[in-house]
Coordinates of C-alpha atoms in Angstrom, one line a residue:
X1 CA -197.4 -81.4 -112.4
X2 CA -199.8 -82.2 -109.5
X3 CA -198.0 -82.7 -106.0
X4 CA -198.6 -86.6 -104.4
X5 CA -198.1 -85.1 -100.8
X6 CA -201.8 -84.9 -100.2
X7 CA -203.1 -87.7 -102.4
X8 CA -202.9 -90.1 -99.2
X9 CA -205.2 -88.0 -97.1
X10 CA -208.0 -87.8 -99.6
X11 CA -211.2 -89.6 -99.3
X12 CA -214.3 -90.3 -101.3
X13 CA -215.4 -87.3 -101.1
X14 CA -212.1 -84.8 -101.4
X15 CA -211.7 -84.6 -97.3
X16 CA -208.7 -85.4 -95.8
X17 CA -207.9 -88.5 -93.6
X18 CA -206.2 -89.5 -91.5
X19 CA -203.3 -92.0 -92.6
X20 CA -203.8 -95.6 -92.4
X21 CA -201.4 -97.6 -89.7
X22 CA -199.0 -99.6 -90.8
X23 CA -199.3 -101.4 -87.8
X24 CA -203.1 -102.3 -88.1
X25 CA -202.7 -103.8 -90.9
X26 CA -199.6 -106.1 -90.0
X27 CA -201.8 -106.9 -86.8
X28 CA -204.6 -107.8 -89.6
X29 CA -202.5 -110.5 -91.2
X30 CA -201.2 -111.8 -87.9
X31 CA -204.7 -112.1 -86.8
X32 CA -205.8 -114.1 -89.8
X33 CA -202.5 -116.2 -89.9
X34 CA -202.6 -117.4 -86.7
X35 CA -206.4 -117.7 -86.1
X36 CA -206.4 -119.9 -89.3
X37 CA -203.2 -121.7 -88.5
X38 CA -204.1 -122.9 -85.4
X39 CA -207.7 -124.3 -86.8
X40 CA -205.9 -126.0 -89.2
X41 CA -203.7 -127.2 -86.5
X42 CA -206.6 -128.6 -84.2
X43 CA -208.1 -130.7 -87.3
X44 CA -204.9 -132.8 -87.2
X45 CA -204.8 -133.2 -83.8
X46 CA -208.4 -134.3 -84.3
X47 CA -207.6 -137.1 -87.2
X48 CA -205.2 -138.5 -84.9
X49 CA -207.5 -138.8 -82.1
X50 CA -207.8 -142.6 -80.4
X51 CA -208.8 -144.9 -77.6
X52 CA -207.1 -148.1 -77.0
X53 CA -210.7 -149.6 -76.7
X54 CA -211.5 -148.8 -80.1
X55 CA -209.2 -150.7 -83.2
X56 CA -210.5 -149.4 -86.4
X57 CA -209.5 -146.3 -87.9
X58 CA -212.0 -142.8 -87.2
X59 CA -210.2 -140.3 -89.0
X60 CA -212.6 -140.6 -91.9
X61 CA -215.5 -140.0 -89.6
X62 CA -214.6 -136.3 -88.3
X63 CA -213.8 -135.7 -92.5
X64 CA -217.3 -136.8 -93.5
X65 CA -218.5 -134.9 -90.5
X66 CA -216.7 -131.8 -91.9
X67 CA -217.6 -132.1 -95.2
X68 CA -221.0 -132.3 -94.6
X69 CA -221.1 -129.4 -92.9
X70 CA -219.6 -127.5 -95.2
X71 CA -221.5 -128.6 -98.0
X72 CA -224.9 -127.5 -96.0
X73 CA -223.2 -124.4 -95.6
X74 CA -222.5 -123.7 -98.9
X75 CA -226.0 -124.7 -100.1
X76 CA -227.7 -123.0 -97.3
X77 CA -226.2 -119.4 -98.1
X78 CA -227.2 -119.8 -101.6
X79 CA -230.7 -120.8 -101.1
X80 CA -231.5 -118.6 -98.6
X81 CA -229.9 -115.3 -99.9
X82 CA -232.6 -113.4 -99.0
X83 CA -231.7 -113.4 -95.5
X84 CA -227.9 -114.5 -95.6
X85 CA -227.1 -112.2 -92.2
X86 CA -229.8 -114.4 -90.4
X87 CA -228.3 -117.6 -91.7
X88 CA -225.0 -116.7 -91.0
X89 CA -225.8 -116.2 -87.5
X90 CA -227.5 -119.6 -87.0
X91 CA -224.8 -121.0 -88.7
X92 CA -221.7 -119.6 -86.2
X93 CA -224.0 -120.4 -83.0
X94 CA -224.0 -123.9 -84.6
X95 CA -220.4 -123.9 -84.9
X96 CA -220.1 -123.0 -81.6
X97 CA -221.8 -125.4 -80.0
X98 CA -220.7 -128.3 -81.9
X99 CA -217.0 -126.9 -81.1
X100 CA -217.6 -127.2 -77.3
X101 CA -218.8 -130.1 -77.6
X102 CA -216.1 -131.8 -79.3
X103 CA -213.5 -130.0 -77.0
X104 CA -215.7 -131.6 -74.0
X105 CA -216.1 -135.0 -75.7
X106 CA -212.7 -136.1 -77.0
X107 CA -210.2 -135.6 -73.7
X108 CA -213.1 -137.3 -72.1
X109 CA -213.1 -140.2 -74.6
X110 CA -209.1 -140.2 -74.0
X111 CA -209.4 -139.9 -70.3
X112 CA -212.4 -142.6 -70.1
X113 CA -211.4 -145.6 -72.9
X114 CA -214.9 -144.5 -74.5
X115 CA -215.4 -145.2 -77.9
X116 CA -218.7 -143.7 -78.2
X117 CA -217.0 -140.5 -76.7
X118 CA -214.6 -140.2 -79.4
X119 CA -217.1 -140.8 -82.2
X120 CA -219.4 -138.2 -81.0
X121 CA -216.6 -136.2 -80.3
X122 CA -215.6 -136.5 -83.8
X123 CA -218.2 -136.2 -85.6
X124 CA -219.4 -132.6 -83.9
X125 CA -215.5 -131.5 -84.1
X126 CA -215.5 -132.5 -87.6
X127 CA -218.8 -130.5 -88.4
X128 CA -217.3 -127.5 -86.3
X129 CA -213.5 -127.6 -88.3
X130 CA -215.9 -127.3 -91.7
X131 CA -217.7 -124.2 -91.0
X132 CA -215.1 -122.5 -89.5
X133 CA -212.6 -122.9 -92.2
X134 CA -215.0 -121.5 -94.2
X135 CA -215.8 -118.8 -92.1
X136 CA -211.9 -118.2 -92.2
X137 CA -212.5 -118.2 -96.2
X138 CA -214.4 -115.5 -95.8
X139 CA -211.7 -113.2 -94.2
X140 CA -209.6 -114.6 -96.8
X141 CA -212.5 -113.7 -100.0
X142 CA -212.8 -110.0 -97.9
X143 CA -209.3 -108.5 -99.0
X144 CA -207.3 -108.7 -102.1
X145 CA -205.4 -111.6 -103.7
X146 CA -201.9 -110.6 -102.1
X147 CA -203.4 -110.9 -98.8
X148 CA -204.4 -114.3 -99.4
X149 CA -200.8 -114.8 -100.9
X150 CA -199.1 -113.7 -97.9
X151 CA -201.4 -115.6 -95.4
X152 CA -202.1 -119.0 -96.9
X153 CA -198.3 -120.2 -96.6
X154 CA -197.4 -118.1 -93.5
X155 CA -200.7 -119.8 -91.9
X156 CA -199.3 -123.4 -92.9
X157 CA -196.0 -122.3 -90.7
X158 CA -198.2 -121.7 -88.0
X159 CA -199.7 -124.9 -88.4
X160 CA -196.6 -127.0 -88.6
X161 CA -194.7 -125.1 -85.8
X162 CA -197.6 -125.9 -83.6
X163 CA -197.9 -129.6 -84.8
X164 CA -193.9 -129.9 -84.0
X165 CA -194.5 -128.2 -80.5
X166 CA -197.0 -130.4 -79.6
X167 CA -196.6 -134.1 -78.1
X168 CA -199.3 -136.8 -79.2
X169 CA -202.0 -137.3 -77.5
X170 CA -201.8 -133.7 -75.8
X171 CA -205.5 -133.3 -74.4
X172 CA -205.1 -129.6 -73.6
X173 CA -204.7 -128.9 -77.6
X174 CA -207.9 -130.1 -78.2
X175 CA -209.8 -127.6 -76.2
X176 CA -207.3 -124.3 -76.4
X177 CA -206.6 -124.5 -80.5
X178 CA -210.6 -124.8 -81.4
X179 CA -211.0 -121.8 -78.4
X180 CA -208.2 -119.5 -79.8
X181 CA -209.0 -119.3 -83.3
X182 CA -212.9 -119.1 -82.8
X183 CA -211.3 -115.9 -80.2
X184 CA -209.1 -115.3 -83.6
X185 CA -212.0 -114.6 -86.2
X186 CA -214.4 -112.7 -83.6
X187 CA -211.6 -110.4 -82.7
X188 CA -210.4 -109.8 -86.8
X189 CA -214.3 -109.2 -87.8
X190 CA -214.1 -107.0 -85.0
X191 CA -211.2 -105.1 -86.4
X192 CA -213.0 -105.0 -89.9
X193 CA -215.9 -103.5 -88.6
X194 CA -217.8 -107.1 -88.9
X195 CA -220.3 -108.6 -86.6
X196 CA -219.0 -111.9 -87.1
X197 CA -221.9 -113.7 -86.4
X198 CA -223.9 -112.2 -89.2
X199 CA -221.3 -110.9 -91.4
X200 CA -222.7 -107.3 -91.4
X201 CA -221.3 -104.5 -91.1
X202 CA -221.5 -103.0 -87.2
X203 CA -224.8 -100.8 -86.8
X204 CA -226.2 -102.6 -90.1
X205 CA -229.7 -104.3 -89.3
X206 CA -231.6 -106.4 -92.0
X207 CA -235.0 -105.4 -91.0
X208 CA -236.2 -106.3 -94.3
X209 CA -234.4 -109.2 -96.4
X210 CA -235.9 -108.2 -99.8
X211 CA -235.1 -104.6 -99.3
X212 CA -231.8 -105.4 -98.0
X213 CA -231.0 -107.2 -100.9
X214 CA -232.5 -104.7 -102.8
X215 CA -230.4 -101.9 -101.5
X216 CA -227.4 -103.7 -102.4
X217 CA -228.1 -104.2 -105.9
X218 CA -229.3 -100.8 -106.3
X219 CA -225.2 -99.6 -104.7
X220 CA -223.8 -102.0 -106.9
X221 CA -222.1 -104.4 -104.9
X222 CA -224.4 -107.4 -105.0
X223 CA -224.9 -107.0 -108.8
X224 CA -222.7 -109.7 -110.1
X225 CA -224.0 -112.2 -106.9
X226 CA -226.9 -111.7 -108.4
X227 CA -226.9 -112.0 -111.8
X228 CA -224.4 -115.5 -110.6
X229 CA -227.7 -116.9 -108.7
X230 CA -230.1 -115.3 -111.3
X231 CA -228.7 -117.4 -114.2
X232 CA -229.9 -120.9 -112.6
X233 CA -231.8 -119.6 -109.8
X234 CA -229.1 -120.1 -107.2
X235 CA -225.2 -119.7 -107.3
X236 CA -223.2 -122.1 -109.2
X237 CA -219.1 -122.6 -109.7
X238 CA -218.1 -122.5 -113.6
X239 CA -216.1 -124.6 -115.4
X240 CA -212.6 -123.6 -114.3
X241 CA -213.9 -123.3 -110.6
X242 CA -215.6 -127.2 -110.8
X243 CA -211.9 -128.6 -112.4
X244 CA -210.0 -126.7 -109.2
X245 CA -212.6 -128.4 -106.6
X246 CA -212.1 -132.2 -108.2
X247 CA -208.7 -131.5 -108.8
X248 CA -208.1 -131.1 -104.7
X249 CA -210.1 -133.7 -104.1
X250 CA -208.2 -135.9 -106.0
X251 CA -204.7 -134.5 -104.6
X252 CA -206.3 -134.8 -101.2
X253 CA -207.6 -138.6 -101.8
X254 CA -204.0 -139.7 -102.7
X255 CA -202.1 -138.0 -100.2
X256 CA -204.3 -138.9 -97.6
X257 CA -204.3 -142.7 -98.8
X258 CA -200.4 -142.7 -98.8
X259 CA -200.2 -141.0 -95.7
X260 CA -201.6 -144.1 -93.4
X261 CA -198.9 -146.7 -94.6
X262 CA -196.1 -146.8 -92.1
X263 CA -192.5 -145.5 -93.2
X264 CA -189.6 -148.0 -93.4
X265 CA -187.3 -147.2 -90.9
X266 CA -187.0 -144.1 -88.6
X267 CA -188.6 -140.7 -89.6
X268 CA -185.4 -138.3 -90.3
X269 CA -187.6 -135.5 -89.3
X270 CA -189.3 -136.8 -86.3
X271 CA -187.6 -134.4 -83.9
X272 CA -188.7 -131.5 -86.0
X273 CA -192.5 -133.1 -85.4
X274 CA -192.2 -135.4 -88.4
X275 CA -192.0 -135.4 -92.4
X276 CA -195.9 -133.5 -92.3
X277 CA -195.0 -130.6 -89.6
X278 CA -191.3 -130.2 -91.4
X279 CA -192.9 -130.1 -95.0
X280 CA -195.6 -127.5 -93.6
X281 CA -193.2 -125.0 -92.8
X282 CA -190.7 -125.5 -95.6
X283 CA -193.1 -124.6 -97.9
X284 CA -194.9 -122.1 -96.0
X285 CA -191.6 -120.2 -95.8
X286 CA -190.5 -120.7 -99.4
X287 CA -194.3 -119.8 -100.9
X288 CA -193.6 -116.6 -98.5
X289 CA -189.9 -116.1 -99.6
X290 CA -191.3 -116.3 -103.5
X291 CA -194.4 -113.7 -102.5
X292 CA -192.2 -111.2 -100.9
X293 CA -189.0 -111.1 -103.6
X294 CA -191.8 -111.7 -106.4
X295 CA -195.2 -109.1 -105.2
X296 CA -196.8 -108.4 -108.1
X297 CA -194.8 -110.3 -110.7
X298 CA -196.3 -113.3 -108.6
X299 CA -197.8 -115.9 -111.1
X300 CA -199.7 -118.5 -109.6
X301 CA -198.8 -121.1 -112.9
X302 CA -195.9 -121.3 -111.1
X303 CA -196.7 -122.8 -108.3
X304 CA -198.9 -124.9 -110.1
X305 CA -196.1 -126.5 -112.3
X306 CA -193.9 -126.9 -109.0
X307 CA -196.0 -128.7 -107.2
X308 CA -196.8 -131.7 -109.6
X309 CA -193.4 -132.5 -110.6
X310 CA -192.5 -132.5 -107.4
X311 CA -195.7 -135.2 -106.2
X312 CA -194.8 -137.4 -109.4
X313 CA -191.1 -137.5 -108.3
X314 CA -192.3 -138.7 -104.6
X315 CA -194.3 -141.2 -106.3
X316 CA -192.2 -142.6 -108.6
X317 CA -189.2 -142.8 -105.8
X318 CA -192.1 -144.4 -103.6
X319 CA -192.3 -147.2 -106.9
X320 CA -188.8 -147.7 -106.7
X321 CA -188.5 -148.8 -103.7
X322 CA -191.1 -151.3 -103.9
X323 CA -193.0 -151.5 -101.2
X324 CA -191.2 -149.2 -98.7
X325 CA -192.6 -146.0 -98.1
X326 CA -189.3 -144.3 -98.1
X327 CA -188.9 -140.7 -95.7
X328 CA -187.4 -139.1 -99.2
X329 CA -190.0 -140.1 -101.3
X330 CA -192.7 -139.2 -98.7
X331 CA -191.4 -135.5 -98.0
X332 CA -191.1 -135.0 -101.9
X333 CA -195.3 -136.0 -101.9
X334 CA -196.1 -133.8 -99.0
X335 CA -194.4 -130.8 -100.6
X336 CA -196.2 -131.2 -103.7
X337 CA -199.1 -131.2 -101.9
X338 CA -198.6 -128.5 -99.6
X339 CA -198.0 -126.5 -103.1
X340 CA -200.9 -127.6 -104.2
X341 CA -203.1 -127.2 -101.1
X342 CA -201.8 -123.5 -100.2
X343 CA -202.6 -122.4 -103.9
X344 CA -206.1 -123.6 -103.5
X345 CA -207.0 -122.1 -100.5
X346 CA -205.9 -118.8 -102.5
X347 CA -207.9 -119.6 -105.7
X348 CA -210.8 -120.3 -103.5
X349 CA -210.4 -116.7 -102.4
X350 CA -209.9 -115.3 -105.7
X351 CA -213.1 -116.9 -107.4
X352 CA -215.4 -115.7 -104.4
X353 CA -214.2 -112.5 -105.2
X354 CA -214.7 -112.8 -108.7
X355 CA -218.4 -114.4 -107.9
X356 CA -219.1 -110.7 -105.9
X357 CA -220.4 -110.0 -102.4
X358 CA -222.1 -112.9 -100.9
X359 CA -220.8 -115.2 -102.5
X360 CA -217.5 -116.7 -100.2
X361 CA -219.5 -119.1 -97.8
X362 CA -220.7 -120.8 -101.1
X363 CA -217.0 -121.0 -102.5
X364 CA -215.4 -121.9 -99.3
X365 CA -218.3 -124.3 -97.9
X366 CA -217.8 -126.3 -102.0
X367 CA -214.0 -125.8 -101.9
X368 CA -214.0 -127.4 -98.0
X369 CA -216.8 -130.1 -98.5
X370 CA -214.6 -131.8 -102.1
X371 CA -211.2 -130.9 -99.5
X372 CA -212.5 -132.9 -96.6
X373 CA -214.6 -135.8 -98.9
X374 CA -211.0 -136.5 -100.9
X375 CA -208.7 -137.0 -97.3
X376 CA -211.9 -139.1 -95.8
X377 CA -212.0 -141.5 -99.4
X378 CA -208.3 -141.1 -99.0
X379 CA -208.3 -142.7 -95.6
X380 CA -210.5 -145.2 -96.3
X381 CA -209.0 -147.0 -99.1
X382 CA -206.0 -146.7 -97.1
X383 CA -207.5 -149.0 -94.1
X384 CA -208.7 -151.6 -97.2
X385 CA -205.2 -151.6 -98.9
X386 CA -202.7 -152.0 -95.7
X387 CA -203.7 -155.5 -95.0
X388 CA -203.5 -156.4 -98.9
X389 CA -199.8 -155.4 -98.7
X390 CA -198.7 -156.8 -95.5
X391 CA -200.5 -159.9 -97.2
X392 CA -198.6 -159.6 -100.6
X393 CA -201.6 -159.6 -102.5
X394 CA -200.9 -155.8 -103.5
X395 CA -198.0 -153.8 -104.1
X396 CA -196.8 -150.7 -103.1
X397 CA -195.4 -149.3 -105.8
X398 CA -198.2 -150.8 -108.3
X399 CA -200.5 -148.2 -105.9
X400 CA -198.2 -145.6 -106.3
X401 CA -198.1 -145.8 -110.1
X402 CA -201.9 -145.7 -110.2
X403 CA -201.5 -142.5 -108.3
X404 CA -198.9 -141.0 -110.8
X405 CA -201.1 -142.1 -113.5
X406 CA -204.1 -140.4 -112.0
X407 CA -202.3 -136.9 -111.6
X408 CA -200.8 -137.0 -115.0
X409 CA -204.5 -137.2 -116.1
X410 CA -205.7 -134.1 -113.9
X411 CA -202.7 -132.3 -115.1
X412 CA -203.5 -132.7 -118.8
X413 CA -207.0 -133.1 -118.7
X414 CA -209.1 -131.6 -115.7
X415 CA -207.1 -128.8 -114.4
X416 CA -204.2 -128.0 -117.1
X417 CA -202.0 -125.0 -116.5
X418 CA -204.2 -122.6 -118.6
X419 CA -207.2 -123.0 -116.5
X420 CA -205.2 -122.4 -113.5
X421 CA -203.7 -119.2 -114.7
X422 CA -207.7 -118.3 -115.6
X423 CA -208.8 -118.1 -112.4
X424 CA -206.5 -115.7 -110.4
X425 CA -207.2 -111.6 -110.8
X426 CA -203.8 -110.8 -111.5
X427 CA -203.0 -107.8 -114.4
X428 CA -206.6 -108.2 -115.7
X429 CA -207.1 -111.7 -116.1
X430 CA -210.4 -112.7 -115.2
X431 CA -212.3 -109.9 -115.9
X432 CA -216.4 -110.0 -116.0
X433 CA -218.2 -109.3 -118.5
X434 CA -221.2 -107.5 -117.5
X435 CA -223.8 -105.7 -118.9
X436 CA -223.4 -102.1 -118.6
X437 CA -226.2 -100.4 -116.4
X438 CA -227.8 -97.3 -116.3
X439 CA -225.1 -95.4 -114.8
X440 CA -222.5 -97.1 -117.0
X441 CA -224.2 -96.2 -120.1
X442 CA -221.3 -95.5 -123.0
X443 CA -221.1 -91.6 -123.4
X444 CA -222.4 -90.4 -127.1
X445 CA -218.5 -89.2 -127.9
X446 CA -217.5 -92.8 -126.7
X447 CA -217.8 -96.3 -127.4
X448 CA -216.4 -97.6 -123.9
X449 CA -218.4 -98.4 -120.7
X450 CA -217.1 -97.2 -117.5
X451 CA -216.0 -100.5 -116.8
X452 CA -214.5 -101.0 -119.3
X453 CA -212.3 -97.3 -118.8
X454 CA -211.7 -98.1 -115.2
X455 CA -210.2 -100.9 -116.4
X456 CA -207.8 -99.1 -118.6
X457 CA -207.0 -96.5 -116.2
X458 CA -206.4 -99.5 -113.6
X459 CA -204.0 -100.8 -116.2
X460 CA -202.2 -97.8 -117.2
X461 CA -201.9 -96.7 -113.4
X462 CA -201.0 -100.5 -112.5
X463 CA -203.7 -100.7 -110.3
X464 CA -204.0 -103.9 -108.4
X465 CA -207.4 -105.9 -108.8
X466 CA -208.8 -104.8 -105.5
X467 CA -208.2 -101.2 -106.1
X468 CA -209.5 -101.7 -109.9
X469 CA -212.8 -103.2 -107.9
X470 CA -212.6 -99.4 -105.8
X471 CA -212.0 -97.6 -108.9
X472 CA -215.0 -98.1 -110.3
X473 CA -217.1 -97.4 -107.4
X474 CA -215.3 -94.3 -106.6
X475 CA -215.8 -93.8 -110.4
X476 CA -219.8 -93.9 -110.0
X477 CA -219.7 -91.4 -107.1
X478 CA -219.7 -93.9 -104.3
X479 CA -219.0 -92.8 -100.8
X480 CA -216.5 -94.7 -98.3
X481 CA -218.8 -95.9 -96.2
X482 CA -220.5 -97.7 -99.2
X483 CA -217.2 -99.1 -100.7
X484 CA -216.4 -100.4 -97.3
X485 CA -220.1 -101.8 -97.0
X486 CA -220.2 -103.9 -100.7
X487 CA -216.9 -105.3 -100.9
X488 CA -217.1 -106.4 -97.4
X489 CA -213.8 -104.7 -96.3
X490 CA -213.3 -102.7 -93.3
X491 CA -213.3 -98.9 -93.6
X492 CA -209.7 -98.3 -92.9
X493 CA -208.9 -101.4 -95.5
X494 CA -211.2 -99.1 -97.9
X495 CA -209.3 -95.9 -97.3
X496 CA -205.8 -97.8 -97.4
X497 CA -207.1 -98.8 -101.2
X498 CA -208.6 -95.3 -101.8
X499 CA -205.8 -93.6 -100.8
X500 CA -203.1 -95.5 -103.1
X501 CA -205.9 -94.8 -106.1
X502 CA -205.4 -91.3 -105.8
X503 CA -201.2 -91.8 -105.6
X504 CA -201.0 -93.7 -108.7
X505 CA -203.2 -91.8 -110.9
X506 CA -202.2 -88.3 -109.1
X507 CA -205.2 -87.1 -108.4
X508 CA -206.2 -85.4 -105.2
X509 CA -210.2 -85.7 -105.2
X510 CA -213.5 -87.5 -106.4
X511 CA -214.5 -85.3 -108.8
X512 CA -211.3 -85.1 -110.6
X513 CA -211.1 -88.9 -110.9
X514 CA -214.7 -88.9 -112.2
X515 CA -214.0 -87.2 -114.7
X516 CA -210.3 -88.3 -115.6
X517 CA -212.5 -91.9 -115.9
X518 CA -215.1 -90.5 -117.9
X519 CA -212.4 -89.0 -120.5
X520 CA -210.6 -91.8 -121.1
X521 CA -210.2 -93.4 -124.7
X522 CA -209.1 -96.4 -125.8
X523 CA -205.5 -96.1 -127.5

């Protein structure tokens, strides 16, 4: 029996290493939890930006703003994916400067009654909140799905614990949240061996796009983003994918447009920073309770089929009350949103990955741009439908019925359970199907690719999908430094997956894992 002792100092190449931190990677998450936490934090502090000069509502603007932006982004990194490093870069100095100037513009429209202020202030903070929730994405799309399990909800804590810290109208927020998680993602690329502005690796130059490109294919890691972009000449979500992106809009739009009516009576939760900060964290910490207790037995269905109920019960208490919007019936809609909205971000994640290096800005920038467009819609028809029911001439609960009717139809028809449970990399599900290539022709004694056997020996070793995606470079004689390079990982996040390859299948070097890949049958 081969001795496990030495298996977590192995590397790529049979040297030993030195053991991963525990600690760097707990600093990892807390990086990425707070850093997107506290963006997520300065877009609310952003919708509820005002002037007393300035009447009509201008949440919608910074949300159109955002979604643009995001969009562009998105169709920016797959048209130009020839030079995406170069892209990238204009696109974070662009961040950047539309950042300051929102943090400039907005306590100066608050300070100075200017309405002009505020709408410029808006619209660049908007544009800035877009691209750097995707960039965010993209640390999310760089490690594995329990990663984005763990940091999704614990990030939404974050945000509500800072929302309930916070007074209104607390001009300091908008300048230090924007500031500390751009600080945030700069400091976590740094950790993952990232120039953040590019999304390279450090020391990697892209002297030549094509070749670039090229060299990438050639390793292995850009096969799949290219053969993605190569089927309609740029990249393009499937059919599972398209229903998730409508189905948040839609969720978003009603939220959003339920959210602006004023709550009969006093707000139960308001010293706890209201029903939004105190449904945040509630199910930040129960999604995290569920991860940790559950790990891989984790299925995402679940969540899924707990946050509609849930939604449909606020809404139908919300009909009963007839035109109240009752604090019971609005925490019950926030929850099942907050479900809803944490399990996206994570599925967002999970089909980058499964689109292949590259490929995340698109995702995020889509996932974003449908996010933001549903809350601005949501928003809107929220400022046309207030004065109809303060005028009688519409109801309250007839609206929320609507809305119960319209989930019921994206439950059953766009986005049923099964096409949830599609999407997420968890014990094999999702797999590609890909055309074997040279070095994955089937051996004569054999009618099994080596995909297909690393996927065998990732199922018999219970492998998680991450170290399944290491497998089978590892399996094709790959280096570290190039698993570290294609997947977009940092090299210590590469050795941490190496390392627990070689403890589950025993086996202390590279060689010895080729060929325990290359031997395996099919039972």
């Amino acid at each position: 029996m081969k001795s496990k002792t030495s298996a977590a100092d192995a590397t790529p190449d049979g040297q030993r290493a030195p053991s991963a931190s525990p600690v760097r990677f707990s600093l990892d998450y807390l990086i990425v939890i707070a850093g997107f936490g506290l963006c997520r934090a300065w877009i609310v502090f952003s919708l509820s930006a005002s002037v007393s000069s300035f009447e009509a509502r201008a949440d919608w603007v910074f949300l159109v703003a955002g979604a643009v932006a995001a969009a562009l982004a998105a169709l920016v990194m797959t048209r130009f994916v020839g030079s995406l490093p170069r892209m990238h870069e204009r696109l974070t100095d662009i961040m950047l400067g539309l950042a300051a100037s929102s943090a400039l513009c907005i306590p100066a429209a608050t300070c100075l009654d200017s309405a002009s202020l505020l709408m410029l202030g808006l619209i660049t903070g908007g544009a800035a909140a877009g691209l750097l929730q995707v960039m965010w994405g993209e640390r999310f799309a760089a490690q594995d799905l329990y990663f984005s399990l763990a940091c999704a909800p614990a990030a939404a804590v974050v945000t509500g614990l800072v929302l309930a810290m916070s007074s209104d109208g607390n001009l300091i927020a908008f300048i230090t949240l924007p500031a500390a998680s751009i600080v945030l993602l700069a400091l976590e690329c740094r950790r993952c061996g990232i120039v953040w502005k590019t999304g390279l690796p450090e020391g990697q130059m892209e002297d030549d796009p094509e070749e670039s490109e090229a060299a990438t294919e050639r390793e292995g890691g850009g096969a799949s983003f290219s053969r993605a972009r190569a089927s309609h000449g740029y990249l393009r979500l499937d059919a599972p994918s398209t229903k998730l992106m409508v189905s948040i809009m839609v969720f978003s739009f009603l939220v959003r447009m339920l959210d602006a009516f004023p709550i009969a009576g006093d707000d139960p939760f308001d010293l706890l920073g209201g029903i939004g900060s105190f449904s945040l964290v509630v199910v930040g910490a129960v999604f995290l309770v569920l991860v940790f207790f559950i790990k891989d037995r984790m299925n995402i269905s679940l969540v899924y089929r707990l946050s509609l109920p849930v939604m449909i019960g606020g809404l139908i208490a919300l009909a009963l009350v007839f035109g109240e919007r009752a604090p019971l019936a609005v925490l019950l809609i926030a929850t099942g949103y907050e479900l809803f909205d944490i399990l996206a971000w994570v599925l967002f994640g999970e089909i980058a990955r499964r689109m292949g290096p590259g490929a995340a800005p698109y995702v995020f920038g889509v996932g974003v741009a449908y996010m933001f467009l549903g809350m601005a819609a949501g928003y809107v028809a929220s400022a046309v439908m207030i004065p109809l029911v303060h005028e009688g001439v519409l109801q309250l609960s007839a609206v929320a019925l609507v809305a119960v009717l319209c989930l019921v139809i994206i439950a059953f028809l766009v986005l049923p359970e099964s096409v949830v449970s599609s999407i997420p990399l968890i014990k094999g599900a999702g797999r590609r199907a890909e055309k074997p290539t040279d070095e994955q022709e089937e051996r004569p004694d054999s009618q099994l690719t080596l995909e297909q056997k690393c996927a065998g020996v990732a199922e018999a070793c219970g492998l998680t999908p991450r170290e399944r995606e290491v497998l089978q470079f590892l399996a094709r004689g790959r280096t570290l430094s190039i698993v570290a390079r294609d997947l977009h990982i940092a090299k210590n996040t590469a050795r941490t997956h190496i390392e627990k390859i070689y403890q589950k299948t025993d086996i202390h070097k590279q060689q010895d894992l080729i060929d325990f890949v290359e031997s395996w049958e099919e039972n």
